[in-house]
Short mmCIF file of C-alpha atoms and ligand atoms in Angstrom, two decimals:
data_model
loop_
_atom_site.label_atom_id
_atom_site.label_comp_id
_atom_site.label_asym_id
_atom_site.label_seq_id
_atom_site.Cartn_x
_atom_site.Cartn_y
_atom_site.Cartn_z
CA MET A 1 -19.58 -26.20 -137.23
CA ALA A 2 -22.75 -24.07 -136.75
CA VAL A 3 -22.35 -21.09 -134.44
CA ILE A 4 -25.95 -19.66 -134.56
CA ARG A 5 -28.32 -20.68 -131.88
CA GLU A 6 -31.66 -19.39 -130.65
CA LEU A 7 -31.60 -17.41 -127.44
CA ASP A 8 -33.74 -18.86 -124.67
CA ILE A 9 -36.96 -17.05 -123.82
CA GLU A 10 -35.69 -15.53 -120.53
CA THR A 11 -32.78 -13.89 -122.31
CA VAL A 12 -35.08 -12.64 -125.16
CA ASN A 13 -37.49 -11.15 -122.58
CA LYS A 14 -34.66 -9.42 -120.65
CA ILE A 15 -33.15 -7.92 -123.77
CA ALA A 16 -36.59 -6.66 -124.97
CA ALA A 17 -37.40 -5.29 -121.51
CA GLY A 18 -34.23 -3.13 -121.48
CA GLU A 19 -35.57 -1.37 -124.50
CA VAL A 20 -39.10 -0.64 -123.16
CA VAL A 21 -37.80 0.45 -119.70
CA LYS A 22 -34.67 2.44 -120.40
CA ARG A 23 -35.02 4.34 -117.19
CA PRO A 24 -37.62 4.84 -114.41
CA SER A 25 -39.56 7.55 -116.25
CA CYS A 26 -40.14 5.13 -119.19
CA ALA A 27 -41.82 2.80 -116.77
CA LEU A 28 -43.77 5.61 -115.21
CA LYS A 29 -45.08 6.76 -118.65
CA GLU A 30 -46.36 3.16 -119.35
CA LEU A 31 -47.94 2.97 -115.86
CA ILE A 32 -49.72 6.38 -116.23
CA GLU A 33 -50.98 5.21 -119.61
CA ASN A 34 -52.39 2.05 -118.12
CA SER A 35 -54.20 4.12 -115.43
CA LEU A 36 -55.61 6.36 -118.08
CA ASP A 37 -56.74 3.39 -120.20
CA ALA A 38 -58.44 2.14 -117.02
CA GLN A 39 -60.46 5.47 -116.96
CA SER A 40 -58.85 6.69 -113.74
CA THR A 41 -59.64 10.30 -112.62
CA LEU A 42 -57.04 10.37 -109.87
CA ILE A 43 -53.47 9.15 -110.25
CA GLN A 44 -50.90 9.32 -107.40
CA ILE A 45 -47.25 8.67 -107.96
CA LYS A 46 -44.68 8.04 -105.22
CA LEU A 47 -41.00 7.98 -105.97
CA ILE A 48 -38.00 7.04 -103.83
CA GLU A 49 -34.52 7.84 -105.28
CA GLY A 50 -35.89 8.96 -108.64
CA GLY A 51 -38.04 5.80 -108.94
CA MET A 52 -35.03 3.47 -108.73
CA THR A 53 -35.72 2.28 -105.25
CA LEU A 54 -39.52 2.62 -105.46
CA LEU A 55 -41.82 3.68 -108.27
CA GLN A 56 -45.40 3.33 -107.17
CA ILE A 57 -48.65 4.47 -108.83
CA THR A 58 -52.13 4.29 -107.41
CA ASP A 59 -55.26 4.93 -109.51
CA ASN A 60 -59.03 4.82 -109.09
CA GLY A 61 -59.60 3.11 -112.40
CA ILE A 62 -61.65 -0.01 -113.28
CA GLY A 63 -59.20 -2.36 -111.58
CA ILE A 64 -57.89 -5.81 -112.57
CA HIS A 65 -59.79 -9.03 -111.93
CA GLN A 66 -57.95 -11.70 -109.78
CA ALA A 67 -58.45 -14.15 -112.67
CA ASP A 68 -56.15 -11.98 -114.86
CA TYR A 69 -53.18 -12.03 -112.50
CA PRO A 70 -51.41 -15.06 -113.96
CA LEU A 71 -51.20 -13.27 -117.40
CA LEU A 72 -50.84 -9.73 -116.15
CA CYS A 73 -47.01 -9.59 -116.45
CA LYS A 74 -46.65 -12.08 -119.39
CA ARG A 75 -45.12 -10.54 -122.54
CA PHE A 76 -47.66 -9.82 -125.35
CA ALA A 77 -50.60 -10.40 -123.01
CA THR A 78 -53.16 -7.61 -123.24
CA SER A 79 -56.87 -6.89 -122.75
CA LYS A 80 -56.78 -4.13 -125.37
CA ILE A 81 -56.56 -5.64 -128.85
CA GLN A 82 -57.26 -9.12 -130.27
CA SER A 83 -55.73 -8.89 -133.67
CA TYR A 84 -53.37 -6.65 -135.76
CA ASP A 85 -56.28 -5.11 -137.59
CA ASP A 86 -57.50 -3.59 -134.30
CA LEU A 87 -54.59 -1.16 -134.46
CA SER A 88 -56.29 0.95 -137.15
CA SER A 89 -59.17 1.69 -134.71
CA LEU A 90 -57.10 1.83 -131.54
CA THR A 91 -58.55 3.98 -128.73
CA THR A 92 -56.19 2.87 -125.87
CA PHE A 93 -52.52 3.75 -125.25
CA GLY A 94 -51.62 0.12 -124.72
CA PHE A 95 -51.88 -2.71 -127.19
CA ARG A 96 -48.49 -4.46 -127.02
CA GLY A 97 -48.85 -6.12 -123.64
CA GLU A 98 -45.17 -5.43 -122.98
CA ALA A 99 -45.03 -2.77 -120.23
CA LEU A 100 -45.77 -4.76 -117.07
CA SER A 101 -43.86 -7.70 -118.42
CA SER A 102 -40.78 -5.51 -119.03
CA ILE A 103 -41.10 -3.74 -115.67
CA SER A 104 -41.27 -7.13 -113.98
CA GLN A 105 -38.03 -8.22 -115.82
CA VAL A 106 -36.09 -5.21 -114.37
CA SER A 107 -37.65 -4.98 -110.93
CA LYS A 108 -39.81 -6.71 -108.36
CA VAL A 109 -43.49 -5.74 -109.19
CA THR A 110 -46.31 -5.82 -106.66
CA VAL A 111 -49.92 -5.29 -107.93
CA CYS A 112 -52.83 -4.60 -105.62
CA SER A 113 -56.12 -4.15 -107.38
CA ARG A 114 -59.80 -4.24 -106.78
CA LYS A 115 -62.00 -4.60 -109.80
CA GLN A 116 -65.06 -2.34 -109.97
CA GLY A 117 -68.02 -4.24 -108.41
CA GLU A 118 -65.85 -6.88 -106.63
CA PRO A 119 -66.06 -7.13 -102.79
CA LEU A 120 -62.33 -7.74 -102.34
CA GLY A 121 -59.03 -6.53 -103.73
CA TYR A 122 -56.07 -8.87 -104.41
CA LYS A 123 -52.33 -8.51 -104.12
CA GLY A 124 -49.85 -10.38 -106.43
CA ILE A 125 -46.08 -10.33 -106.61
CA PHE A 126 -44.34 -10.70 -109.93
CA LEU A 127 -40.76 -11.40 -111.07
CA ASN A 128 -39.49 -11.97 -114.61
CA GLY A 129 -43.07 -12.00 -115.99
CA ASN A 130 -44.23 -14.60 -113.49
CA LEU A 131 -46.71 -14.46 -110.63
CA ILE A 132 -44.54 -15.83 -107.90
CA GLU A 133 -47.25 -16.38 -105.23
CA ALA A 134 -51.01 -17.03 -105.51
CA PRO A 135 -52.88 -13.67 -105.20
CA GLU A 136 -53.97 -12.93 -101.68
CA PRO A 137 -56.97 -10.81 -100.63
CA PHE A 138 -56.01 -7.21 -99.93
CA ALA A 139 -58.07 -4.42 -98.59
CA LEU A 140 -58.23 -1.40 -100.95
CA ASP A 141 -60.77 0.91 -102.60
CA LYS A 142 -61.68 0.35 -106.25
CA GLY A 143 -58.63 0.81 -108.44
CA THR A 144 -55.03 -0.33 -108.82
CA LEU A 145 -51.72 0.09 -107.07
CA ILE A 146 -48.58 -0.93 -108.85
CA LYS A 147 -45.22 -0.91 -107.13
CA SER A 148 -41.77 -1.43 -108.81
CA GLU A 149 -38.93 -1.89 -106.38
CA ASN A 150 -35.18 -1.83 -106.86
CA MET A 151 -35.18 -1.23 -110.57
CA PHE A 152 -32.25 -2.63 -112.53
CA SER A 153 -30.76 -4.30 -109.41
CA ASN A 154 -30.42 -7.36 -111.68
CA MET A 155 -28.91 -5.30 -114.55
CA HIS A 156 -25.65 -3.88 -113.28
CA GLU A 157 -24.57 -2.21 -116.50
CA ARG A 158 -27.86 -0.23 -116.67
CA LEU A 159 -27.69 0.60 -112.98
CA ARG A 160 -24.18 2.03 -113.46
CA ALA A 161 -25.17 3.96 -116.62
CA LEU A 162 -28.07 5.66 -114.83
CA GLY A 163 -27.08 6.17 -111.22
CA ASN A 164 -28.10 9.80 -110.76
CA HIS A 165 -31.33 9.86 -108.75
CA VAL A 166 -31.84 13.65 -109.15
CA GLU A 167 -31.94 13.37 -112.93
CA GLU A 168 -34.28 10.33 -112.80
CA TYR A 169 -36.63 12.20 -110.41
CA LYS A 170 -36.71 15.22 -112.73
CA SER A 171 -37.52 13.03 -115.72
CA CYS A 172 -40.38 11.27 -113.81
CA LEU A 173 -41.85 14.62 -112.65
CA ASP A 174 -41.64 15.95 -116.30
CA ILE A 175 -43.63 13.00 -117.66
CA ALA A 176 -46.22 13.32 -114.86
CA GLN A 177 -46.55 17.10 -115.42
CA LYS A 178 -46.95 16.66 -119.16
CA TYR A 179 -49.75 14.18 -118.73
CA SER A 180 -51.41 16.39 -116.08
CA LEU A 181 -51.38 19.29 -118.63
CA HIS A 182 -52.94 17.28 -121.44
CA TYR A 183 -55.30 15.41 -119.13
CA ASN A 184 -56.29 18.40 -117.00
CA ASN A 185 -59.52 16.61 -116.08
CA VAL A 186 -57.51 13.93 -114.21
CA GLY A 187 -56.01 14.72 -110.88
CA PHE A 188 -52.26 14.01 -110.59
CA LYS A 189 -50.11 13.89 -107.39
CA VAL A 190 -46.37 13.31 -107.28
CA LEU A 191 -44.72 12.51 -103.92
CA LYS A 192 -40.98 12.37 -103.41
CA LEU A 193 -40.69 9.95 -100.53
CA ASP A 194 -43.60 11.34 -98.42
CA SER A 195 -43.45 14.98 -99.43
CA LEU A 196 -46.01 16.22 -101.95
CA GLU A 197 -44.03 17.96 -104.78
CA TYR A 198 -46.71 18.51 -107.41
CA SER A 199 -50.45 18.11 -107.66
CA THR A 200 -53.43 19.02 -109.82
CA SER A 201 -57.06 18.40 -108.82
CA GLY A 202 -58.60 17.55 -112.24
CA ARG A 203 -60.47 20.87 -112.16
CA GLU A 204 -57.80 23.45 -113.26
CA ASP A 205 -57.74 24.76 -116.78
CA LYS A 206 -54.58 24.31 -118.83
CA THR A 207 -53.28 27.76 -118.30
CA GLU A 208 -53.36 27.21 -114.48
CA ILE A 209 -51.48 23.96 -114.91
CA ILE A 210 -48.73 25.63 -117.07
CA THR A 211 -48.35 28.18 -114.30
CA LYS A 212 -47.86 25.37 -111.82
CA ILE A 213 -45.32 23.60 -113.98
CA LEU A 214 -43.21 26.57 -115.12
CA LYS A 215 -43.48 28.50 -111.78
CA PRO A 216 -42.82 31.93 -113.37
CA ASP A 217 -41.36 34.71 -111.14
CA GLU A 218 -44.17 37.15 -111.76
CA ASN A 219 -47.89 36.55 -111.86
CA SER A 220 -48.26 37.85 -115.38
CA LEU A 221 -47.95 34.49 -116.97
CA ALA A 222 -51.58 34.15 -118.15
CA ALA A 223 -51.09 37.29 -120.24
CA GLN A 224 -48.08 35.72 -121.93
CA ILE A 225 -49.85 32.55 -122.98
CA LEU A 226 -51.61 32.69 -126.26
CA GLU A 227 -54.17 30.15 -127.51
CA ILE A 228 -53.94 28.20 -130.72
CA PRO A 229 -57.67 27.83 -131.24
CA PRO A 230 -59.08 24.55 -132.42
CA THR A 231 -58.18 24.29 -136.11
CA GLN A 232 -59.40 21.60 -138.41
CA ASN A 233 -58.96 20.43 -142.05
CA GLU A 234 -59.59 17.10 -143.88
CA ILE A 235 -56.50 15.42 -142.47
CA CYS A 236 -55.96 16.66 -138.94
CA SER A 237 -57.08 18.97 -136.24
CA PHE A 238 -54.99 20.77 -133.65
CA GLN A 239 -55.09 23.17 -130.78
CA GLY A 240 -52.70 24.34 -128.05
CA LEU A 241 -51.13 27.09 -126.04
CA ILE A 242 -47.96 28.95 -126.84
CA SER A 243 -45.84 31.67 -125.26
CA SER A 244 -46.11 35.12 -126.66
CA ASN A 245 -43.22 37.10 -128.21
CA ASP A 246 -42.31 38.66 -124.83
CA TYR A 247 -41.73 35.26 -123.09
CA SER A 248 -38.90 35.85 -120.76
CA TRP A 249 -38.54 32.59 -118.80
CA LYS A 250 -35.19 30.87 -118.54
CA GLN A 251 -36.19 27.63 -120.17
CA SER A 252 -37.97 26.38 -123.18
CA TYR A 253 -40.80 23.88 -122.83
CA PHE A 254 -42.15 21.78 -125.63
CA VAL A 255 -45.06 19.35 -125.25
CA LEU A 256 -46.58 17.45 -128.15
CA PHE A 257 -49.45 15.10 -127.92
CA ILE A 258 -50.53 13.25 -131.09
CA ASN A 259 -53.84 11.47 -130.68
CA ASN A 260 -53.48 11.96 -126.96
CA ARG A 261 -50.08 10.26 -126.93
CA LEU A 262 -47.04 12.08 -125.57
CA VAL A 263 -44.53 11.83 -128.47
CA ASP A 264 -41.18 13.25 -129.48
CA CYS A 265 -40.85 14.93 -132.89
CA LYS A 266 -37.56 16.50 -133.72
CA GLU A 267 -38.74 18.02 -136.96
CA LEU A 268 -41.67 19.85 -135.36
CA LYS A 269 -39.49 21.05 -132.49
CA SER A 270 -36.84 22.55 -134.80
CA MET A 271 -39.61 24.21 -136.81
CA ILE A 272 -40.86 25.86 -133.66
CA ILE A 273 -37.38 26.89 -132.59
CA GLY A 274 -37.04 28.51 -136.08
CA ILE A 275 -40.31 30.46 -135.60
CA TYR A 276 -39.43 31.79 -132.13
CA THR A 277 -35.87 32.73 -133.16
CA SER A 278 -37.18 34.96 -135.94
CA TYR A 279 -40.13 36.36 -133.95
CA CYS A 280 -38.52 36.87 -130.64
CA PRO A 281 -35.13 38.50 -131.19
CA ARG A 282 -34.64 39.25 -127.49
CA SER A 283 -34.97 35.70 -126.29
CA SER A 284 -35.59 32.58 -128.32
CA ASN A 285 -36.92 30.60 -125.39
CA TYR A 286 -40.49 29.47 -125.93
CA PHE A 287 -43.28 27.42 -124.41
CA VAL A 288 -45.38 25.31 -126.81
CA TYR A 289 -48.04 22.80 -125.97
CA LEU A 290 -49.72 21.26 -128.97
CA SER A 291 -52.39 18.63 -129.20
CA LEU A 292 -52.63 17.20 -132.70
CA LYS A 293 -55.25 14.68 -133.84
CA ILE A 294 -54.85 12.62 -136.90
CA LEU A 295 -57.21 9.85 -138.24
CA PRO A 296 -56.05 6.59 -136.57
CA SER A 297 -55.89 5.06 -140.00
CA GLU A 298 -53.31 7.66 -141.08
CA ILE A 299 -50.93 7.08 -138.25
CA ASP A 300 -48.59 4.31 -137.24
CA VAL A 301 -48.01 4.09 -133.53
CA ASN A 302 -46.28 0.72 -133.80
CA VAL A 303 -42.84 2.12 -134.73
CA HIS A 304 -41.06 1.45 -131.50
CA PRO A 305 -41.92 -0.45 -128.26
CA THR A 306 -41.89 2.76 -126.20
CA LYS A 307 -44.30 4.40 -128.68
CA ARG A 308 -42.52 7.76 -128.29
CA GLU A 309 -42.16 7.89 -131.91
CA VAL A 310 -45.08 7.84 -134.39
CA ARG A 311 -45.19 8.03 -138.24
CA PHE A 312 -48.07 9.54 -140.16
CA SER A 313 -49.07 10.53 -143.65
CA HIS A 314 -49.12 14.10 -145.01
CA GLN A 315 -46.51 15.20 -142.38
CA ASN A 316 -45.22 18.13 -144.37
CA ILE A 317 -48.71 19.58 -145.04
CA ILE A 318 -49.62 19.20 -141.37
CA PHE A 319 -46.43 20.91 -140.15
CA THR A 320 -46.81 23.81 -142.58
CA GLU A 321 -50.29 24.40 -141.42
CA ILE A 322 -49.14 24.42 -137.75
CA GLN A 323 -46.29 26.76 -138.64
CA ASN A 324 -48.56 29.21 -140.46
CA LYS A 325 -50.99 29.23 -137.55
CA ILE A 326 -48.28 29.89 -134.90
CA GLN A 327 -46.73 32.71 -137.04
CA GLU A 328 -50.14 34.28 -137.55
CA ILE A 329 -50.80 34.25 -133.79
CA LEU A 330 -47.40 35.69 -132.88
CA LYS A 331 -47.69 38.32 -135.60
CA SER A 332 -51.16 39.51 -134.54
CA ASN A 333 -50.04 39.49 -130.85
CA SER A 334 -47.13 41.85 -131.63
CA THR A 335 -49.30 44.11 -133.74
CA SER A 336 -51.90 44.44 -130.94
CA LYS A 337 -49.07 45.15 -128.52
CA SER A 338 -47.65 48.04 -130.48
CA PHE A 339 -51.23 49.40 -130.90
CA ASN A 340 -51.75 49.31 -127.15
CA ILE A 341 -48.48 51.12 -126.47
CA ARG A 342 -49.30 53.99 -128.85
CA ASN A 343 -52.69 54.51 -127.24
P1 ADP B 1 -51.05 -3.13 -122.57
O1 ADP B 1 -51.28 -1.81 -121.91
O2 ADP B 1 -50.34 -2.95 -123.84
O3 ADP B 1 -52.31 -4.01 -122.63
P2 ADP B 1 -49.48 -3.70 -120.13
O4 ADP B 1 -48.40 -4.65 -119.92
O5 ADP B 1 -49.25 -2.25 -119.95
O6 ADP B 1 -50.04 -3.98 -121.64
O7 ADP B 1 -50.73 -4.18 -119.28
C1 ADP B 1 -51.28 -5.45 -119.37
C2 ADP B 1 -52.68 -5.51 -119.02
O8 ADP B 1 -52.87 -5.24 -117.59
C3 ADP B 1 -53.59 -4.43 -119.66
O9 ADP B 1 -54.05 -4.81 -120.97
C4 ADP B 1 -54.73 -4.23 -118.69
O10 ADP B 1 -55.69 -5.19 -118.89
C5 ADP B 1 -54.06 -4.50 -117.37
N1 ADP B 1 -53.70 -3.32 -116.58
C6 ADP B 1 -52.47 -2.80 -116.40
N2 ADP B 1 -52.52 -1.64 -115.61
C7 ADP B 1 -53.78 -1.54 -115.27
C8 ADP B 1 -54.44 -0.54 -114.47
N3 ADP B 1 -53.78 0.46 -113.82
N4 ADP B 1 -55.77 -0.66 -114.28
C9 ADP B 1 -56.47 -1.69 -114.85
N5 ADP B 1 -55.89 -2.65 -115.68
C10 ADP B 1 -54.59 -2.55 -115.85
MG1 MG B 2 -49.84 -0.56 -121.07
#
């Protein structure tokens, strides 16, 4: 007797959603990226119990038309691509149409949005991918407010596995700060309940933002930050900021954006640890912010639904180039220091 059967669509959607939204900060990353895709210049985030009880994001972007509400939280429904070929010239973060759908599988989602040029905003409530009531008029300025409530209350195993609100809050703040550093022309605010915990105005330079994030004890931070000047070759371009050899903070901080996407890259991180261990014998802690740009046709962002992982061609050549540049900067910094001391 046959034992294999097809899972029903509700089960498929729930399983898939668990992968996209592993924890509140994964949902937050998707929501920030949606706000950036909507050309927002101000993004406000409100968290209660690390985003588990409430994760809310408000932006001043282009908004969502009322007519789009029925499909808004449907899986694989997107305004950003039309066919697979569009991936090679992608300019937006989103393309899979999975984020809002996944968030609505693991929490109750409320969307209030007013499309640019429309006289009214609308509010819709979503559960399990579906709009559960007809959208109602709602007063708000141009932009979008998205609220996710009681995350994982319908997924008890996940709720038990997470559980620590402090860790979840830290992880959400970390995501918001990294985006605020890379997108320093966008203002970010993070509220924990009603208290403002972190904010940028969209007018600070990146060095000022690093100072806000790392909160060093002394005010000499700017002197300890070195620039990786814009560097370009046929395959890639990169620039960034790194800590100098005399970095003495307690923690390391590594931020990598590839084609404006916040990504994880173990190989690059261990290469950087290697450099700092050999150049900074007193302390191997470091700060590295790197923005790497690769031709969209040379990079595959469709490796995993969370898009935290990317694959690209010529990885070794690119990494070696970055390594040489960082070594050169650290070397010349230590040379100029010893020169200064002697004089
Ligand atoms: P994707 O970003 O891959 O398209 P999402 O599920 O994240 O999928 O979003 C679905 C659609 O909802 C987007 O394609 C976009 O049209 C719309 N959308 C989501 N968030 C916003 C926002 N903050 N402002 C404007 N439109 C949004
Ligand atoms: Mg998206």
